[in-house]
mmCIF file of N, CA and C and ligand atoms in Angstrom:
data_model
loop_
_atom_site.group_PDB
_atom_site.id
_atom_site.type_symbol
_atom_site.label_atom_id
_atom_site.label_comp_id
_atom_site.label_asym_id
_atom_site.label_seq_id
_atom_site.Cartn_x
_atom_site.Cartn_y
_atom_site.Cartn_z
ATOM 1 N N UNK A 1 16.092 3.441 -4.266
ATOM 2 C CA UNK A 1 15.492 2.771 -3.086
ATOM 3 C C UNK A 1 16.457 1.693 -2.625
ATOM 4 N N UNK A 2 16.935 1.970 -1.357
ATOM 5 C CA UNK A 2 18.048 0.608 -1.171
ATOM 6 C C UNK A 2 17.339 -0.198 -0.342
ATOM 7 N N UNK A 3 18.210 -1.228 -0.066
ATOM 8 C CA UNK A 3 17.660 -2.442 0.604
ATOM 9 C C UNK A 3 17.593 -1.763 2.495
ATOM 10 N N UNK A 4 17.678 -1.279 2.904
ATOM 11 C CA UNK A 4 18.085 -0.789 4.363
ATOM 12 C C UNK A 4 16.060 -0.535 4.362
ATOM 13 N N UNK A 5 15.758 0.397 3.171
ATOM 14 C CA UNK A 5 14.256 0.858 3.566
ATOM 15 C C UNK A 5 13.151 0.059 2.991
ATOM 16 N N UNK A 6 13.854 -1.076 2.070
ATOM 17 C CA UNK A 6 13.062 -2.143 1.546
ATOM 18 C C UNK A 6 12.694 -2.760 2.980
ATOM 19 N N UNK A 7 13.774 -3.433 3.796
ATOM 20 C CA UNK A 7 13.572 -4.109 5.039
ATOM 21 C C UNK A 7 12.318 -3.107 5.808
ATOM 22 N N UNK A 8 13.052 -2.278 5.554
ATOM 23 C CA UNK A 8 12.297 -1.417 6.880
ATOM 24 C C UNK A 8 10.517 -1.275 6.734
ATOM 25 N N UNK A 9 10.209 -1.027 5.557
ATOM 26 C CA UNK A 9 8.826 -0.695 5.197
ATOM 27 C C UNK A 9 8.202 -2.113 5.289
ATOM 28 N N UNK A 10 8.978 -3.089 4.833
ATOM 29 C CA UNK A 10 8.518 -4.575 4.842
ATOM 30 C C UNK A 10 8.194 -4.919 6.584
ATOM 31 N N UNK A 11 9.021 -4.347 7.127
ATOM 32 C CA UNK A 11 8.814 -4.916 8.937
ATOM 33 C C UNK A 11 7.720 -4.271 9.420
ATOM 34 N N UNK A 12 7.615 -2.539 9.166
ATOM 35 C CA UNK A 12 6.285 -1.967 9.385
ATOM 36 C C UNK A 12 4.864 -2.557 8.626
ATOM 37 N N UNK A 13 5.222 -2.945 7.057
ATOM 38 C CA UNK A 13 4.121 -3.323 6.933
ATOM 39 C C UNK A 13 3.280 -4.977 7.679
ATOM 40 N N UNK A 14 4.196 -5.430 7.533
ATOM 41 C CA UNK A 14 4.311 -6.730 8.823
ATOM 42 C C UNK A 14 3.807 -6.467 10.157
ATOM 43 N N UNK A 15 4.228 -5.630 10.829
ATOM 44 C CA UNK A 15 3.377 -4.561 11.676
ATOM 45 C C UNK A 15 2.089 -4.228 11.897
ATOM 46 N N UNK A 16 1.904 -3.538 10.670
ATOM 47 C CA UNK A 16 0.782 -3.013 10.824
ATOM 48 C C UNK A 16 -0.449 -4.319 10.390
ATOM 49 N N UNK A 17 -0.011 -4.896 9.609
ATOM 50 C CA UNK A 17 -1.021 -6.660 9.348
ATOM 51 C C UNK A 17 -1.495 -6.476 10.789
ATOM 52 N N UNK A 18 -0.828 -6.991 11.664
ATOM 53 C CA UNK A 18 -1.201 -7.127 13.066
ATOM 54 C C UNK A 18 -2.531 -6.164 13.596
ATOM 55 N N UNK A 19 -2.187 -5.333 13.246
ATOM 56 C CA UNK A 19 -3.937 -4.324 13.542
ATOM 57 C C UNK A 19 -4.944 -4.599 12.664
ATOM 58 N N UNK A 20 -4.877 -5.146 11.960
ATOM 59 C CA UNK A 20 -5.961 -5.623 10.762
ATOM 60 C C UNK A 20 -6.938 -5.963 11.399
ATOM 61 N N UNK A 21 -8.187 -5.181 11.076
ATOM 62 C CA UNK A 21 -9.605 -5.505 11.543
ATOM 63 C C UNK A 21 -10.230 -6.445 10.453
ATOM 64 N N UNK A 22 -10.038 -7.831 10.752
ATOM 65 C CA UNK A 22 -10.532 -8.763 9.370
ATOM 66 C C UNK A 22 -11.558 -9.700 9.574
ATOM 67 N N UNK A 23 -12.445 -9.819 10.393
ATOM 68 C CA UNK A 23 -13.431 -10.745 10.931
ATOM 69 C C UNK A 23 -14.689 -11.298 9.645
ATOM 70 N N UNK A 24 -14.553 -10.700 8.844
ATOM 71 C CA UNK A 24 -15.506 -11.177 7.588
ATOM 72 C C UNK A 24 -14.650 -12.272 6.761
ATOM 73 N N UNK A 25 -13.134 -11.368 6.159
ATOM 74 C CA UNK A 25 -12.872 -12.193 4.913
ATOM 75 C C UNK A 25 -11.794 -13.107 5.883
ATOM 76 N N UNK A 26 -11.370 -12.684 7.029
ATOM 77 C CA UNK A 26 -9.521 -13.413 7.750
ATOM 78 C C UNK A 26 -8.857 -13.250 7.161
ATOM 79 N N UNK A 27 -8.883 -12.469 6.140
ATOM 80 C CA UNK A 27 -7.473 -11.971 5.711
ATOM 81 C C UNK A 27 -7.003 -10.483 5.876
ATOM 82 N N UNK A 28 -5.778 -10.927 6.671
ATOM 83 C CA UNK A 28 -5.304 -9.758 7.281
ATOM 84 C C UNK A 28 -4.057 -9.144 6.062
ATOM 85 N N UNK A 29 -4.034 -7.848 5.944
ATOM 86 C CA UNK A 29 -3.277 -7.016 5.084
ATOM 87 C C UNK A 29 -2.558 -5.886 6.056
ATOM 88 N N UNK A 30 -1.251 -5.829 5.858
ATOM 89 C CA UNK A 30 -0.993 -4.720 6.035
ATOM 90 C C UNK A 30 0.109 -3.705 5.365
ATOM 91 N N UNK A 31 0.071 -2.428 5.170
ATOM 92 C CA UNK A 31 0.895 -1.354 4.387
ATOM 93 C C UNK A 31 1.934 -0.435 4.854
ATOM 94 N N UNK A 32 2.451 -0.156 4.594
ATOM 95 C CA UNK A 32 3.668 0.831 5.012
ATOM 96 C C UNK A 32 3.979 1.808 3.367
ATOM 97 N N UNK A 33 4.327 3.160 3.748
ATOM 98 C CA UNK A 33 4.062 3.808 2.710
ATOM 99 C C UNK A 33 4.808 5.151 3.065
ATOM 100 N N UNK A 34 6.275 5.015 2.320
ATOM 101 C CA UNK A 34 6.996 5.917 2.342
ATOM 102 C C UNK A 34 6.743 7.219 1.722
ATOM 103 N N UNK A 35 7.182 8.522 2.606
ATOM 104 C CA UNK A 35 6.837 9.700 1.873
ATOM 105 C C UNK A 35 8.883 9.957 1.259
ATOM 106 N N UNK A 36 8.368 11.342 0.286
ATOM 107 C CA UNK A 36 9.715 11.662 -0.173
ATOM 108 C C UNK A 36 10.903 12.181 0.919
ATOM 109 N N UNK A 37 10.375 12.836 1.955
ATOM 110 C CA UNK A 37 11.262 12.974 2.733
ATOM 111 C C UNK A 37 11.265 11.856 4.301
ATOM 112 N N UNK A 38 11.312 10.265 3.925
ATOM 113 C CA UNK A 38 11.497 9.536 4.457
ATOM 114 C C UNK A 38 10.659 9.199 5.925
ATOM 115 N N UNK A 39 9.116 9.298 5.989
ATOM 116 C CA UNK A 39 8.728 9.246 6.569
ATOM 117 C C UNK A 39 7.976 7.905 6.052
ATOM 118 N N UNK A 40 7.532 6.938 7.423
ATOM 119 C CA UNK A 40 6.949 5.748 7.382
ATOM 120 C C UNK A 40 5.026 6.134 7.860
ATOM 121 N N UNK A 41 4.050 5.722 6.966
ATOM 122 C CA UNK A 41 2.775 5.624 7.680
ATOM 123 C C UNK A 41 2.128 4.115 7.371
ATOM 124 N N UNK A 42 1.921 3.639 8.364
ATOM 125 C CA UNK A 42 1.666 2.477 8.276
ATOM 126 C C UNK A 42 -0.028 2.680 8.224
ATOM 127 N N UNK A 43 -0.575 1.244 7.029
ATOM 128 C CA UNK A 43 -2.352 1.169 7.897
ATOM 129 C C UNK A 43 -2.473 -0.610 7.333
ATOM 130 N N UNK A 44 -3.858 -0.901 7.840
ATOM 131 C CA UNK A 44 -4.065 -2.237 7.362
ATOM 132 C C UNK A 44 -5.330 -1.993 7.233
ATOM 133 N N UNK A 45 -5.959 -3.514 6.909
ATOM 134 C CA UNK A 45 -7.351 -3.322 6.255
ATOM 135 C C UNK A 45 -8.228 -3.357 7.561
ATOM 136 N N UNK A 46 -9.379 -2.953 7.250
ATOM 137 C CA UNK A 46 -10.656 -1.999 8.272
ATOM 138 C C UNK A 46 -11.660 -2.630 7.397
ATOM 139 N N UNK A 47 -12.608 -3.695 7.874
ATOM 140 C CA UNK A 47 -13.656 -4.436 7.502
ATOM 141 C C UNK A 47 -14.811 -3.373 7.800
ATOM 142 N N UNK A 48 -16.325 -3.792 7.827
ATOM 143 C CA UNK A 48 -17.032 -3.774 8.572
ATOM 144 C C UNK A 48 -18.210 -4.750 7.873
ATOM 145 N N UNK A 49 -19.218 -4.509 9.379
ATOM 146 C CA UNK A 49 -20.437 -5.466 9.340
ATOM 147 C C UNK A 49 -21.551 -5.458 8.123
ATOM 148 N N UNK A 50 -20.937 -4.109 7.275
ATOM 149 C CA UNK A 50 -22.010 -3.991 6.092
ATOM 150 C C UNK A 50 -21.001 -3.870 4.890
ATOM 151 N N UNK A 51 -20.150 -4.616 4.933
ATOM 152 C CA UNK A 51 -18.905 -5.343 3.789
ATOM 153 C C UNK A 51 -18.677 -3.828 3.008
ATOM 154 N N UNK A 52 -19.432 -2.871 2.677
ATOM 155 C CA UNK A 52 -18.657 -2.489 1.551
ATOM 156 C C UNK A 52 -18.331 -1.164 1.920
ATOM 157 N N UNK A 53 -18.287 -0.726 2.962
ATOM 158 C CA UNK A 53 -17.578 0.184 3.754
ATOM 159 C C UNK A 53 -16.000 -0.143 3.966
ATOM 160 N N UNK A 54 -15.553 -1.067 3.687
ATOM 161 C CA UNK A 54 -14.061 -1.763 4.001
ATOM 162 C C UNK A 54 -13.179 -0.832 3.576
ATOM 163 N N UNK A 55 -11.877 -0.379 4.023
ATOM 164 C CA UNK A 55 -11.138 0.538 3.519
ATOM 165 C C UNK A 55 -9.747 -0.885 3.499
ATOM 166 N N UNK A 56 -8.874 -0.892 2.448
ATOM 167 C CA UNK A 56 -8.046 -1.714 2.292
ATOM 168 C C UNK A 56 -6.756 -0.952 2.564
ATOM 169 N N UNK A 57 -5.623 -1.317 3.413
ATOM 170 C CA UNK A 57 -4.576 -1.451 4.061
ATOM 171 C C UNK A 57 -3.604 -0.596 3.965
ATOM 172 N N UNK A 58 -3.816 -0.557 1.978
ATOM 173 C CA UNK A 58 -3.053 0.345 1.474
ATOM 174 C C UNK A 58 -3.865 1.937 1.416
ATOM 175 N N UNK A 59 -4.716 1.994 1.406
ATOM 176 C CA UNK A 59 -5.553 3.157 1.791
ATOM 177 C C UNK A 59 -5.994 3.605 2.847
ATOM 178 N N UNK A 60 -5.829 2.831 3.441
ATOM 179 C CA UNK A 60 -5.759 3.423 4.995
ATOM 180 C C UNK A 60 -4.622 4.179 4.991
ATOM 181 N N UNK A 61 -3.256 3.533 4.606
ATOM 182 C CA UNK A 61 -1.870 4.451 4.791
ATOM 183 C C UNK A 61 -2.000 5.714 4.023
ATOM 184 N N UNK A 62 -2.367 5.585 2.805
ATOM 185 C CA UNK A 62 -2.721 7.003 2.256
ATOM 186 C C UNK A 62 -3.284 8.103 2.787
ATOM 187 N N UNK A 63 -4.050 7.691 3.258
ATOM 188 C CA UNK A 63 -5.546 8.449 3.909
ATOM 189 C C UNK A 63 -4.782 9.116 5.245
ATOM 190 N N UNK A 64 -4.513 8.101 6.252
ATOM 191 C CA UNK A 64 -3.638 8.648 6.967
ATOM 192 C C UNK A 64 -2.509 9.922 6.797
ATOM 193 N N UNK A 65 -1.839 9.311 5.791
ATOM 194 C CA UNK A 65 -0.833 10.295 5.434
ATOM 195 C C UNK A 65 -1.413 12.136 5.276
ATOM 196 N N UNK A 66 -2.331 11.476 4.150
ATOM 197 C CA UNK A 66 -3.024 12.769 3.524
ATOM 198 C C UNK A 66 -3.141 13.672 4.317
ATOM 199 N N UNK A 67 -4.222 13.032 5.286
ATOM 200 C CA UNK A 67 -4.575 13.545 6.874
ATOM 201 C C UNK A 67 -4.064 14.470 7.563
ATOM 202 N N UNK A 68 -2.821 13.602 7.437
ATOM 203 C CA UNK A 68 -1.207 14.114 8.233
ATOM 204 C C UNK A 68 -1.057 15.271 7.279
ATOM 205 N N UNK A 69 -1.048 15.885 6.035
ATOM 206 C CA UNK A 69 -0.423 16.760 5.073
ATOM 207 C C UNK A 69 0.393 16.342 4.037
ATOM 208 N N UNK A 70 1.208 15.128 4.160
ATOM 209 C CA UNK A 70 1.700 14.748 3.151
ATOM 210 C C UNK A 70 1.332 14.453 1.388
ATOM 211 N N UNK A 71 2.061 14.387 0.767
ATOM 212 C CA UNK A 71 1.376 14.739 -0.747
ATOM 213 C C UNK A 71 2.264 14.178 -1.606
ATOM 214 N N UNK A 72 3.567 14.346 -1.040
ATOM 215 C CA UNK A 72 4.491 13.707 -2.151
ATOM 216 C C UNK A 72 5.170 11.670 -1.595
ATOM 217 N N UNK A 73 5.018 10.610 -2.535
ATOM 218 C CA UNK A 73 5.517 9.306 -2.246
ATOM 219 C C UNK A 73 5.989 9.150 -2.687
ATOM 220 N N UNK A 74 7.100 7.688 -2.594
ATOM 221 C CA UNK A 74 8.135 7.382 -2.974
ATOM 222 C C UNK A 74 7.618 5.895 -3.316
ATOM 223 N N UNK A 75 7.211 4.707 -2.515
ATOM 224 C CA UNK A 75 7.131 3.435 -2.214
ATOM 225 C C UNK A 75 6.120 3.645 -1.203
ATOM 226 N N UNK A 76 6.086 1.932 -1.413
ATOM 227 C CA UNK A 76 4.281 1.099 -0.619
ATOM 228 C C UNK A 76 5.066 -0.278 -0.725
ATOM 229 N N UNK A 77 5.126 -0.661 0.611
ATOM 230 C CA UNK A 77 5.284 -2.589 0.849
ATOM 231 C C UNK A 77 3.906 -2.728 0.896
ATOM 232 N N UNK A 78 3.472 -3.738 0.609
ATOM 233 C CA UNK A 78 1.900 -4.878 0.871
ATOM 234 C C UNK A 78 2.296 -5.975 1.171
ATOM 235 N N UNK A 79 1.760 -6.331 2.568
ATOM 236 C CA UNK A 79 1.794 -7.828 2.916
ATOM 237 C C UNK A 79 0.135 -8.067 3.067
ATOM 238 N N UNK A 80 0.177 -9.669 3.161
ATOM 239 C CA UNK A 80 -1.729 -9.896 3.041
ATOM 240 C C UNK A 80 -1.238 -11.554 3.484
ATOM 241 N N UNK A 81 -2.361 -11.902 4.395
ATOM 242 C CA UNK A 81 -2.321 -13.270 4.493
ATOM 243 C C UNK A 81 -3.514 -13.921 6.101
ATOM 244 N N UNK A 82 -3.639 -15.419 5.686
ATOM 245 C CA UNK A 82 -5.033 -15.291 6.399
ATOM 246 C C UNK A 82 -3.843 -15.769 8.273
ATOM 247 N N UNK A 83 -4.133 -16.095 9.061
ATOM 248 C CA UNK A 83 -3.976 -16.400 10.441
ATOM 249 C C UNK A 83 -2.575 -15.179 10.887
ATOM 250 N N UNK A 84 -2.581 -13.938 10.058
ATOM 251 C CA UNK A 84 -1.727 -13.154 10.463
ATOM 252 C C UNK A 84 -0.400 -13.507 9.980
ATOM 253 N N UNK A 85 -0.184 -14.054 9.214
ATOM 254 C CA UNK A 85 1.021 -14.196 8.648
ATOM 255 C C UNK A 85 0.812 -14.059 7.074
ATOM 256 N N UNK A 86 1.808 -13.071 6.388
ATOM 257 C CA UNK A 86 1.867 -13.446 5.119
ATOM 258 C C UNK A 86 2.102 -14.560 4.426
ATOM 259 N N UNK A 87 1.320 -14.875 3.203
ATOM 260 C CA UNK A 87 1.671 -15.861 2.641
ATOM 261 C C UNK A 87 2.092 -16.018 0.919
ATOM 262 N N UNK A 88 0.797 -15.620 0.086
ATOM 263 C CA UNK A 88 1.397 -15.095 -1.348
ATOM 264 C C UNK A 88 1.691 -14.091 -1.109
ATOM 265 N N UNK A 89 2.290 -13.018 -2.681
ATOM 266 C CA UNK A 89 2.275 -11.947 -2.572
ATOM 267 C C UNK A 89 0.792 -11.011 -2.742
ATOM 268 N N UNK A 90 0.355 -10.438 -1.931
ATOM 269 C CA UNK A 90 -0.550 -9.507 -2.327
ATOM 270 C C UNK A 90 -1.022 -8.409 -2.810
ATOM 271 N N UNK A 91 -1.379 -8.273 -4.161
ATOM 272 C CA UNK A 91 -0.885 -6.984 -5.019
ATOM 273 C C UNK A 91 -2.715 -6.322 -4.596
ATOM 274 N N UNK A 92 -2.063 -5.423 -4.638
ATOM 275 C CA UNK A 92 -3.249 -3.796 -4.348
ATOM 276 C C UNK A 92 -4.530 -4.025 -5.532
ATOM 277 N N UNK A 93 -5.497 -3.658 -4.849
ATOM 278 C CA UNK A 93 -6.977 -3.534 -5.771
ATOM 279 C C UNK A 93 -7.093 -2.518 -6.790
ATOM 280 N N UNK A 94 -7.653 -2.519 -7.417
ATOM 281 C CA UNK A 94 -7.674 -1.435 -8.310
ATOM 282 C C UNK A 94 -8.545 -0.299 -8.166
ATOM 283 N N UNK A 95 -9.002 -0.119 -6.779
ATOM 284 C CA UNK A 95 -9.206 1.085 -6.199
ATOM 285 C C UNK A 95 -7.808 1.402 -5.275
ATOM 286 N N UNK A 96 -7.264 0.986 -4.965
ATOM 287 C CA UNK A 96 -6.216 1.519 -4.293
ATOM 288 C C UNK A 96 -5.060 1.826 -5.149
ATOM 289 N N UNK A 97 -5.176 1.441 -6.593
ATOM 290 C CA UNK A 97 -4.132 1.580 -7.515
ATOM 291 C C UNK A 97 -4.430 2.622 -8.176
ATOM 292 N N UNK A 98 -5.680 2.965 -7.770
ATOM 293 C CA UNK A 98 -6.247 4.463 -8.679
ATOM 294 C C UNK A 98 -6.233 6.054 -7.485
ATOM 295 N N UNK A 99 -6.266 5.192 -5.899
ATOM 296 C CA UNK A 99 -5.860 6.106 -5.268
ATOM 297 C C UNK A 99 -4.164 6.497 -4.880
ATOM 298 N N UNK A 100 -3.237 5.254 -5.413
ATOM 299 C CA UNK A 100 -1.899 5.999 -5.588
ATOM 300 C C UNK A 100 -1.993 6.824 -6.968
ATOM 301 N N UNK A 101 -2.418 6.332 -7.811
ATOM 302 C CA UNK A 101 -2.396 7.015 -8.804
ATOM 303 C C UNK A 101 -2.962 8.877 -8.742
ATOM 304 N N UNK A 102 -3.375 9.144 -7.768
ATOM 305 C CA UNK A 102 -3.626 10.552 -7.561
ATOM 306 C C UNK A 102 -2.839 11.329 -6.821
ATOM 307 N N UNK A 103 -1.891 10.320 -6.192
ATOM 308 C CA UNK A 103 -0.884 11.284 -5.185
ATOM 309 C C UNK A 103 0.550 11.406 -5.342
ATOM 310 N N UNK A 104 0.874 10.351 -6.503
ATOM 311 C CA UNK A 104 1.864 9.537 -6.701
ATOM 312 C C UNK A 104 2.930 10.096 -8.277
ATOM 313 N N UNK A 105 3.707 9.573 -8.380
ATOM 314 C CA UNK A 105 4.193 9.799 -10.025
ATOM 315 C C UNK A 105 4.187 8.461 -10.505
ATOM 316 N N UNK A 106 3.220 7.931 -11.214
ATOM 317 C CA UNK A 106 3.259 6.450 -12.018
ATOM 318 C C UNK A 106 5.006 6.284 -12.382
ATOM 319 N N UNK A 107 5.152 6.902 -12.659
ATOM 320 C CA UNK A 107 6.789 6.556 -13.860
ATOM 321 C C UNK A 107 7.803 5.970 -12.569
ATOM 322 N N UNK A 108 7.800 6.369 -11.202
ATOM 323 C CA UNK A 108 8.687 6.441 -10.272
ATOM 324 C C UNK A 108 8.190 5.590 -9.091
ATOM 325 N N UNK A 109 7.014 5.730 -8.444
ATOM 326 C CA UNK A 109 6.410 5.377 -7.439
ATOM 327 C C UNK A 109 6.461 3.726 -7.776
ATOM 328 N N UNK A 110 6.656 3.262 -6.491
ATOM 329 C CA UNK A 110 7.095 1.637 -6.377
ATOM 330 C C UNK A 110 6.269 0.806 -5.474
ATOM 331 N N UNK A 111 5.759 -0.351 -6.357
ATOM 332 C CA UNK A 111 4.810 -1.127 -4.875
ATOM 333 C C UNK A 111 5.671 -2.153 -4.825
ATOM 334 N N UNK A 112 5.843 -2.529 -3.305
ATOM 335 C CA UNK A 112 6.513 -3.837 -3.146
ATOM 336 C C UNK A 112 5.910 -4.754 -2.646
ATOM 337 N N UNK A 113 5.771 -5.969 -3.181
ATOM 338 C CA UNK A 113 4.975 -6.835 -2.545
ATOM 339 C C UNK A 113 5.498 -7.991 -1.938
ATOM 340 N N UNK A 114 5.445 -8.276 -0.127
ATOM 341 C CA UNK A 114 6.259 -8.845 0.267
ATOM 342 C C UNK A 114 6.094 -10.210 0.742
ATOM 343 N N UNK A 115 6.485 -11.156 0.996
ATOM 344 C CA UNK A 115 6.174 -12.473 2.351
ATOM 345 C C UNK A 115 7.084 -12.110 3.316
ATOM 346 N N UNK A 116 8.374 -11.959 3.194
ATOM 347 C CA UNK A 116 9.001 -11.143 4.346
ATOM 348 C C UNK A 116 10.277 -10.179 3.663
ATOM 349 N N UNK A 117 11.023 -10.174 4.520
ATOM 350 C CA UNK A 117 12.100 -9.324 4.202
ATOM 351 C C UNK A 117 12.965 -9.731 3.032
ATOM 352 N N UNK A 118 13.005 -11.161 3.015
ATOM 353 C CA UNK A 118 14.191 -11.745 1.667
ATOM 354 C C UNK A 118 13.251 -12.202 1.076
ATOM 355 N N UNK A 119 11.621 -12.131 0.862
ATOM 356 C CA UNK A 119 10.743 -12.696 -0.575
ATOM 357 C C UNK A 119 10.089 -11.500 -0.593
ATOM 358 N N UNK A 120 10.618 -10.282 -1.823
ATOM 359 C CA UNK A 120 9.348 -9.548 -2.257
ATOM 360 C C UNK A 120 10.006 -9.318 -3.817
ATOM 361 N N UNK A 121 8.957 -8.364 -4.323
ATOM 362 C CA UNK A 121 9.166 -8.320 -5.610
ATOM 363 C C UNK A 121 8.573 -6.319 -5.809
ATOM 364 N N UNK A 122 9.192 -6.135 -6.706
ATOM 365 C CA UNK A 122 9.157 -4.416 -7.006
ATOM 366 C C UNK A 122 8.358 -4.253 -8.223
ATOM 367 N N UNK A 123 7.897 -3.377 -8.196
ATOM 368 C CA UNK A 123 6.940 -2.938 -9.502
ATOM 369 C C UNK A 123 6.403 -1.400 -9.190
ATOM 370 N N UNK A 124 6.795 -0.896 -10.488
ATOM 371 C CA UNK A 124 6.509 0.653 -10.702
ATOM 372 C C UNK A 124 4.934 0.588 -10.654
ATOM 373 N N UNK A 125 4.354 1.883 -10.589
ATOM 374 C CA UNK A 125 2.370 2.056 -10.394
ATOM 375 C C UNK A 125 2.540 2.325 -11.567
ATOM 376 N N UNK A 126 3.519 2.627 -13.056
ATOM 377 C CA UNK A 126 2.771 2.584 -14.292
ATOM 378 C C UNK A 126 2.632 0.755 -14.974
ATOM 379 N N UNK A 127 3.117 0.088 -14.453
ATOM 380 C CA UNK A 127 3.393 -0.961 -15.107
ATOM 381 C C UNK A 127 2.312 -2.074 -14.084
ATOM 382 N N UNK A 128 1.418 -1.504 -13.224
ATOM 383 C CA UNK A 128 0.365 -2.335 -12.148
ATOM 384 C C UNK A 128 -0.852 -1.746 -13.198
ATOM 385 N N UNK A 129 -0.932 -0.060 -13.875
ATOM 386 C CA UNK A 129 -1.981 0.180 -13.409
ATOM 387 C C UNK A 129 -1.544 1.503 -14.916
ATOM 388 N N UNK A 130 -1.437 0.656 -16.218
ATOM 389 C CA UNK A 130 -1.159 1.360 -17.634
ATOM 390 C C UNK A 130 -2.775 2.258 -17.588
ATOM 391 N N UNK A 131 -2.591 3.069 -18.579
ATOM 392 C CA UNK A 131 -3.448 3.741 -19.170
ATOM 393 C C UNK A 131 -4.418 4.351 -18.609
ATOM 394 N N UNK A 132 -3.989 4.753 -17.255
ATOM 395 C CA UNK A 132 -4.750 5.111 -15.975
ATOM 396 C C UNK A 132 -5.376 6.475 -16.219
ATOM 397 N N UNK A 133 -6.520 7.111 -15.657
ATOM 398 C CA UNK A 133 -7.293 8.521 -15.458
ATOM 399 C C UNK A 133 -6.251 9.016 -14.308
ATOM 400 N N UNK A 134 -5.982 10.017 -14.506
ATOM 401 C CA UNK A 134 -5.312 11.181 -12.767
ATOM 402 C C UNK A 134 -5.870 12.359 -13.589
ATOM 403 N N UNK A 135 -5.198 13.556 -12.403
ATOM 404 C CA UNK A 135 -5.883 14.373 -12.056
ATOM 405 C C UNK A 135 -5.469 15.648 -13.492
ATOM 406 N N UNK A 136 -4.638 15.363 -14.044
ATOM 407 C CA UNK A 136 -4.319 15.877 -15.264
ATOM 408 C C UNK A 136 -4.958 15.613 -16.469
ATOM 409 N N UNK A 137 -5.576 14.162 -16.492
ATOM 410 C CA UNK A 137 -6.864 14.405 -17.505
ATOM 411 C C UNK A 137 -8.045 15.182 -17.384
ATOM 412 N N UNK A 138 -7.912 15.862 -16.011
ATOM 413 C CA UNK A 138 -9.308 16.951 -15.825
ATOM 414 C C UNK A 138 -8.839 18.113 -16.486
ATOM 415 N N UNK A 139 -7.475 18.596 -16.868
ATOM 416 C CA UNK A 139 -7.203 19.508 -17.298
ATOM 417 C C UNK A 139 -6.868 20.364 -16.203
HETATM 418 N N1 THU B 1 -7.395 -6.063 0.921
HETATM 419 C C1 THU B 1 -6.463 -5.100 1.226
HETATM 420 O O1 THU B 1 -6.477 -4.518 2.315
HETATM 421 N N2 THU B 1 -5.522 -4.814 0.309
HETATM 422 C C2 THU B 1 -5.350 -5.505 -0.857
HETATM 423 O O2 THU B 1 -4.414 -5.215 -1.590
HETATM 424 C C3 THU B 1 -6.267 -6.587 -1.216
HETATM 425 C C4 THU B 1 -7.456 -6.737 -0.349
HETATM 426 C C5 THU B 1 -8.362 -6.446 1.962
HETATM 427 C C6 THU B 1 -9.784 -6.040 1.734
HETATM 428 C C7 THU B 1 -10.526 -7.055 2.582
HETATM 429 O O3 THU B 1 -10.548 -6.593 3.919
HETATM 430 C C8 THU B 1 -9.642 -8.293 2.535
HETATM 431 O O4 THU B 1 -8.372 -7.850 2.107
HETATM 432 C C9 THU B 1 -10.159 -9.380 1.594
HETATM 433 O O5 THU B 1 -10.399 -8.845 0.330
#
């Protein structure tokens, strides 16, 4: 993963924050989520008026993707922060760490978590999200 698509997924996910439907919590999130053959799908978080319908930022991009046909990933930037700007880093829920975990290869697949382009930090989905259920413990 070089730095050319680190930037790049970091600016889309920056991006996509901006569509964030956040009127409950104000905190706006948004994702970018590379496939293996170098495609960008961006999503952000999707509230609603009965809270637990919320789809989070990084699952929106999935979902999207899926949608689209895609199946195989590479990387996920996460930005999160309240008046539309990032501020800490914001690491993924553990429903969204269980839905990379179904599409994804733990050993390889990378979340990056950003404030902008020169503050993020890298982390593999086995080392967010050890000793995880997928679709190979169904046999
Ligand atoms: N949220 C995300 O979209 N992704 C995360 O990684 C953490 C939380 C959203 C869900 C909710 O809309 C808001 O942030 C506050 O929890």
């Amino acid at each position: 993963m070089d730095g050319l698509i680190v930037g790049e997924l970091i600016r889309q996910a920056i991006e996509a924050m901006g569509r964030a439907y956040a009127p409950y919590s104000g905190f706006q999130v948004g994702a970018a989520l590379l496939t293996e053959e170098g495609k960008i799908y961006q999503g952000c978080n999707i509230e609603n008026a009965a809270y637990t319908p919320t789809n989070c930022a990084e699952r929106t991009a999935f979902f999207q993707a899926v949608a689209m046909g895609e199946r195989r990933f590479l990387a996920i930037a996460v930005v999160g922060g309240k008046d539309g700007k990032p501020t800490g880093y914001t690491s993924p829920c553990g429903v969204c760490r269980q839905v990379m975990r179904e599409f994804c290869d733990s050993e390889t697949f990378q979340v990056i978590l950003a404030i902008d382009e020169s503050h993020w930090q890298k982390y593999l989905l086995k080392d967010l999200f050890p000793m995880s259920f997928g679709p190979e413990n169904l046999g």
